[in-house]
PDB file of C-alpha atoms in Angstrom:
ATOM      1  CA  MET S   1       0.264   0.172   0.116  1.00 68.00           C
ATOM      2  CA  SER S   2       1.311   3.303  -0.839  1.00 86.00           C
ATOM      3  CA  LEU S   3       1.950   6.447   1.418  1.00 90.00           C
ATOM      4  CA  VAL S   4       1.228  10.039   0.969  1.00 94.00           C
ATOM      5  CA  GLU S   5       2.340  12.852   3.163  1.00 92.00           C
ATOM      6  CA  ILE S   6      -0.664  14.155   4.942  1.00 93.00           C
ATOM      7  CA  ALA S   7       0.992  16.867   6.310  1.00 93.00           C
ATOM      8  CA  ARG S   8       4.375  18.160   7.671  1.00 90.00           C
ATOM      9  CA  TYR S   9       5.385  19.675  10.705  1.00 88.00           C
ATOM     10  CA  GLN S  10       8.342  21.456  12.486  1.00 85.00           C
ATOM     11  CA  ASP S  11       8.199  19.762  15.539  1.00 84.00           C
ATOM     12  CA  VAL S  12       7.867  16.298  16.568  1.00 84.00           C
ATOM     13  CA  TYR S  13       5.322  16.332  19.184  1.00 87.00           C
ATOM     14  CA  GLU S  14       3.033  19.001  17.477  1.00 90.00           C
ATOM     15  CA  ALA S  15       3.481  15.471  14.718  1.00 90.00           C
ATOM     16  CA  ASP S  16       2.859  13.055  17.539  1.00 91.00           C
ATOM     17  CA  LEU S  17      -0.721  14.964  18.778  1.00 93.00           C
ATOM     18  CA  ALA S  18      -1.522  15.157  15.295  1.00 94.00           C
ATOM     19  CA  ALA S  19      -1.207  11.326  14.232  1.00 94.00           C
ATOM     20  CA  ALA S  20      -2.803  10.727  17.874  1.00 94.00           C
ATOM     21  CA  PHE S  21      -5.663  13.188  16.873  1.00 94.00           C
ATOM     22  CA  LEU S  22      -5.947  11.133  13.617  1.00 94.00           C
ATOM     23  CA  ALA S  23      -5.887   7.469  14.926  1.00 94.00           C
ATOM     24  CA  SER S  24      -8.699   8.995  17.418  1.00 94.00           C
ATOM     25  CA  HIS S  25     -10.648   8.872  14.264  1.00 94.00           C
ATOM     26  CA  ASP S  26      -9.672   5.451  13.100  1.00 94.00           C
ATOM     27  CA  ILE S  27      -7.210   6.890  10.313  1.00 94.00           C
ATOM     28  CA  GLU S  28      -3.370   5.344  10.337  1.00 92.00           C
ATOM     29  CA  VAL S  29      -0.996   7.627   9.897  1.00 93.00           C
ATOM     30  CA  SER S  30       3.216   7.101  10.752  1.00 91.00           C
ATOM     31  CA  VAL S  31       5.151   9.865  12.016  1.00 89.00           C
ATOM     32  CA  THR S  32       8.375   9.671   9.438  1.00 85.00           C
ATOM     33  CA  GLU S  33      11.973  11.090  10.567  1.00 77.00           C
ATOM     34  CA  ARG S  34      11.149  10.661  14.116  1.00 75.00           C
ATOM     35  CA  PHE S  35      14.607   8.706  15.211  1.00 76.00           C
ATOM     36  CA  GLN S  36      16.713  11.509  13.159  1.00 75.00           C
ATOM     37  CA  THR S  37      15.141  14.283  14.624  1.00 71.00           C
ATOM     38  CA  THR S  38      14.870  13.189  17.863  1.00 72.00           C
ATOM     39  CA  VAL S  39      18.710  12.471  18.062  1.00 77.00           C
ATOM     40  CA  ASP S  40      19.558  16.203  16.753  1.00 76.00           C
ATOM     41  CA  PRO S  41      16.969  18.451  17.483  1.00 72.00           C
ATOM     42  CA  LEU S  42      17.847  21.290  14.708  1.00 76.00           C
ATOM     43  CA  MET S  43      17.392  18.336  12.069  1.00 74.00           C
ATOM     44  CA  GLN S  44      13.481  19.029  12.856  1.00 71.00           C
ATOM     45  CA  ARG S  45      13.813  22.691  11.643  1.00 74.00           C
ATOM     46  CA  ALA S  46      16.045  21.064   8.487  1.00 76.00           C
ATOM     47  CA  LEU S  47      14.289  18.115   7.437  1.00 75.00           C
ATOM     48  CA  GLY S  48      10.278  18.982   9.096  1.00 80.00           C
ATOM     49  CA  ILE S  49       8.307  15.973  10.360  1.00 86.00           C
ATOM     50  CA  ARG S  50       6.443  14.144   8.006  1.00 88.00           C
ATOM     51  CA  LEU S  51       2.813  12.721   8.689  1.00 91.00           C
ATOM     52  CA  MET S  52       2.285   9.931   6.145  1.00 93.00           C
ATOM     53  CA  GLY S  53      -0.722   7.989   5.560  1.00 94.00           C
ATOM     54  CA  ARG S  54      -2.782   5.796   3.023  1.00 93.00           C
ATOM     55  CA  THR S  55      -3.656   7.188   0.197  1.00 93.00           C
ATOM     56  CA  ASP S  56      -7.308   6.516   0.562  1.00 93.00           C
ATOM     57  CA  GLN S  57      -7.147   8.189   4.102  1.00 93.00           C
ATOM     58  CA  ALA S  58      -5.463  11.257   2.869  1.00 93.00           C
ATOM     59  CA  ALA S  59      -8.305  13.614   2.396  1.00 94.00           C
ATOM     60  CA  GLN S  60     -10.383  12.823   4.973  1.00 95.00           C
ATOM     61  CA  ALA S  61      -7.382  13.104   7.298  1.00 95.00           C
ATOM     62  CA  ARG S  62      -6.437  16.340   5.892  1.00 95.00           C
ATOM     63  CA  ASP S  63      -9.866  17.712   5.850  1.00 95.00           C
ATOM     64  CA  LEU S  64      -9.568  16.576   9.859  1.00 94.00           C
ATOM     65  CA  LEU S  65      -6.374  18.680  10.749  1.00 94.00           C
ATOM     66  CA  ALA S  66      -7.574  21.666   8.872  1.00 94.00           C
ATOM     67  CA  ARG S  67     -10.908  21.410  10.845  1.00 93.00           C
ATOM     68  CA  ALA S  68      -8.747  21.057  14.287  1.00 92.00           C
ATOM     69  CA  GLY S  69      -6.353  23.836  12.839  1.00 90.00           C
ATOM     70  CA  ALA S  70      -9.542  25.809  12.469  1.00 90.00           C
ATOM     71  CA  GLY S  71     -10.452  25.591  16.291  1.00 86.00           C
ATOM     72  CA  GLU S  72     -13.702  23.006  15.890  1.00 88.00           C
ATOM     73  CA  PHE S  73     -12.679  20.408  17.683  1.00 86.00           C
ATOM     74  CA  ALA S  74     -11.749  22.528  21.073  1.00 84.00           C
ATOM     75  CA  THR S  75     -13.751  22.722  24.055  1.00 81.00           C
ATOM     76  CA  ASP S  76     -14.087  25.207  26.774  1.00 79.00           C
ATOM     77  CA  GLU S  77     -12.311  23.164  30.106  1.00 77.00           C
ATOM     78  CA  GLY S  78     -10.935  26.107  31.866  1.00 72.00           C
ATOM     79  CA  ASP S  79      -7.738  25.957  34.153  1.00 68.00           C
ATOM     80  CA  ASP S  80      -8.427  23.547  36.751  1.00 72.00           C
ATOM     81  CA  LEU S  81      -5.103  25.481  38.693  1.00 74.00           C
ATOM     82  CA  ASP S  82      -5.962  28.312  41.208  1.00 77.00           C
ATOM     83  CA  GLY S  83      -3.412  31.321  41.015  1.00 75.00           C
ATOM     84  CA  PRO S  84      -1.300  31.704  44.148  1.00 77.00           C
ATOM     85  CA  ASP S  85      -2.544  33.631  46.510  1.00 84.00           C
ATOM     86  CA  SER S  86      -0.803  36.906  47.702  1.00 85.00           C
ATOM     87  CA  THR S  87       1.383  35.371  51.210  1.00 87.00           C
ATOM     88  CA  VAL S  88       2.547  33.011  48.658  1.00 85.00           C
ATOM     89  CA  ARG S  89       3.441  35.152  46.071  1.00 86.00           C
ATOM     90  CA  ALA S  90       4.994  37.522  48.447  1.00 87.00           C
ATOM     91  CA  ALA S  91       7.282  35.005  50.194  1.00 87.00           C
ATOM     92  CA  SER S  92       8.673  33.542  47.083  1.00 85.00           C
ATOM     93  CA  ARG S  93       9.470  36.573  46.031  1.00 87.00           C
ATOM     94  CA  GLY S  94      11.571  36.984  49.046  1.00 83.00           C
ATOM     95  CA  LEU S  95      12.751  33.736  48.680  1.00 82.00           C
ATOM     96  CA  ALA S  96      14.136  34.798  45.423  1.00 80.00           C
ATOM     97  CA  LEU S  97      15.591  37.818  46.390  1.00 79.00           C
ATOM     98  CA  PHE S  98      17.396  36.355  49.243  1.00 78.00           C
ATOM     99  CA  ALA S  99      18.821  33.545  46.992  1.00 74.00           C
ATOM    100  CA  PHE S 100      20.076  35.838  44.452  1.00 73.00           C
ATOM    101  CA  ALA S 101      21.812  38.259  46.936  1.00 70.00           C
ATOM    102  CA  ALA S 102      23.412  35.449  48.338  1.00 69.00           C
ATOM    103  CA  GLY S 103      24.894  34.456  45.153  1.00 63.00           C
ATOM    104  CA  ALA S 104      22.842  31.041  45.436  1.00 59.00           C
ATOM    105  CA  GLY S 105      21.421  31.095  41.687  1.00 56.00           C
ATOM    106  CA  PHE S 106      20.773  27.336  40.727  1.00 54.00           C
ATOM    107  CA  VAL S 107      22.075  25.898  43.767  1.00 52.00           C
ATOM    108  CA  GLY S 108      20.620  22.319  42.784  1.00 53.00           C
ATOM    109  CA  THR S 109      22.858  22.462  39.718  1.00 53.00           C
ATOM    110  CA  SER S 110      26.251  23.980  40.831  1.00 54.00           C
ATOM    111  CA  MET S 111      29.154  22.768  42.605  1.00 53.00           C
ATOM    112  CA  PRO S 112      29.336  24.299  46.538  1.00 54.00           C
ATOM    113  CA  ARG S 113      30.969  27.785  46.332  1.00 59.00           C
ATOM    114  CA  ARG S 114      31.872  29.981  48.855  1.00 61.00           C
ATOM    115  CA  PHE S 115      30.092  33.657  48.315  1.00 59.00           C
ATOM    116  CA  GLY S 116      32.083  36.287  46.615  1.00 63.00           C
ATOM    117  CA  ALA S 117      32.294  39.873  47.693  1.00 62.00           C
ATOM    118  CA  LEU S 118      29.706  41.254  45.292  1.00 66.00           C
ATOM    119  CA  GLN S 119      27.363  38.286  47.402  1.00 70.00           C
ATOM    120  CA  TRP S 120      28.161  39.411  50.616  1.00 74.00           C
ATOM    121  CA  ALA S 121      27.943  43.290  50.026  1.00 78.00           C
ATOM    122  CA  GLY S 122      24.052  42.158  48.717  1.00 79.00           C
ATOM    123  CA  LEU S 123      23.479  40.141  51.626  1.00 80.00           C
ATOM    124  CA  ALA S 124      24.062  42.901  53.941  1.00 85.00           C
ATOM    125  CA  ILE S 125      22.087  45.278  52.145  1.00 88.00           C
ATOM    126  CA  LEU S 126      19.289  43.345  51.825  1.00 87.00           C
ATOM    127  CA  GLY S 127      19.795  42.427  55.771  1.00 89.00           C
ATOM    128  CA  ALA S 128      19.911  45.953  56.280  1.00 93.00           C
ATOM    129  CA  VAL S 129      16.812  46.935  54.092  1.00 91.00           C
ATOM    130  CA  VAL S 130      14.826  44.043  56.135  1.00 91.00           C
ATOM    131  CA  LEU S 131      15.957  45.225  59.570  1.00 93.00           C
ATOM    132  CA  LEU S 132      14.698  49.211  58.354  1.00 93.00           C
ATOM    133  CA  SER S 133      11.610  47.949  57.812  1.00 92.00           C
ATOM    134  CA  LEU S 134      11.284  45.974  60.755  1.00 91.00           C
ATOM    135  CA  ILE S 135      12.522  49.164  63.198  1.00 92.00           C
ATOM    136  CA  LEU S 136      10.137  51.240  61.239  1.00 90.00           C
ATOM    137  CA  TRP S 137       7.052  49.359  61.353  1.00 88.00           C
ATOM    138  CA  LEU S 138       8.225  48.559  65.118  1.00 88.00           C
ATOM    139  CA  VAL S 139       8.112  52.470  65.649  1.00 87.00           C
ATOM    140  CA  GLY S 140       4.560  53.026  63.561  1.00 83.00           C
ATOM    141  CA  VAL S 141       2.688  50.319  65.623  1.00 78.00           C
ATOM    142  CA  PHE S 142       4.222  51.308  69.189  1.00 79.00           C
ATOM    143  CA  SER S 143       3.645  55.227  68.333  1.00 79.00           C
ATOM    144  CA  ALA S 144      -0.135  54.815  67.565  1.00 66.00           C
TER     145      ALA S 144
END
C-alpha cells in the first residue's frame, strides 16, 4: 500500500499530537523522520516531520486536521489550577531575592562554592533593608 504525505510539521511533538488525533478518528498514519530529528533537534527545522498516511484516507485526514486547526474540536475546559494567593507570591519573591543576593543561583545544579564579595555586599544590603523595615514598622506600631 502506498503512503502519501498528509502534513508536515516543524516539531516532533506537534506531529505526534496530530497522529494521535487522527488515530482517534480511525485514520492510520505514521510519523516519519522521528528518530533522526530526535537525535539532532536542529534537523527538525531542516527536514520537517512528515505525517504519512494511506492514499485512500488522505483527503479525510487533511480535512480533519484543517478542521482541528480552525478550532472546531476545541472545548472550553478552563484552567483547573488556582493562582497562588498573595502570601505565597510574596514569600516566593522574598526567597528569590534572598537567593539572588546571597549568590545562590541554581543551587541544585552547581557545585558548592564560597560567596564572593559582591554576594556578601548584596546580602548585607538586603539584611539592612529588612532590619530598617522592621524598625520602622515597630516604631509605627508603638507610636500609634
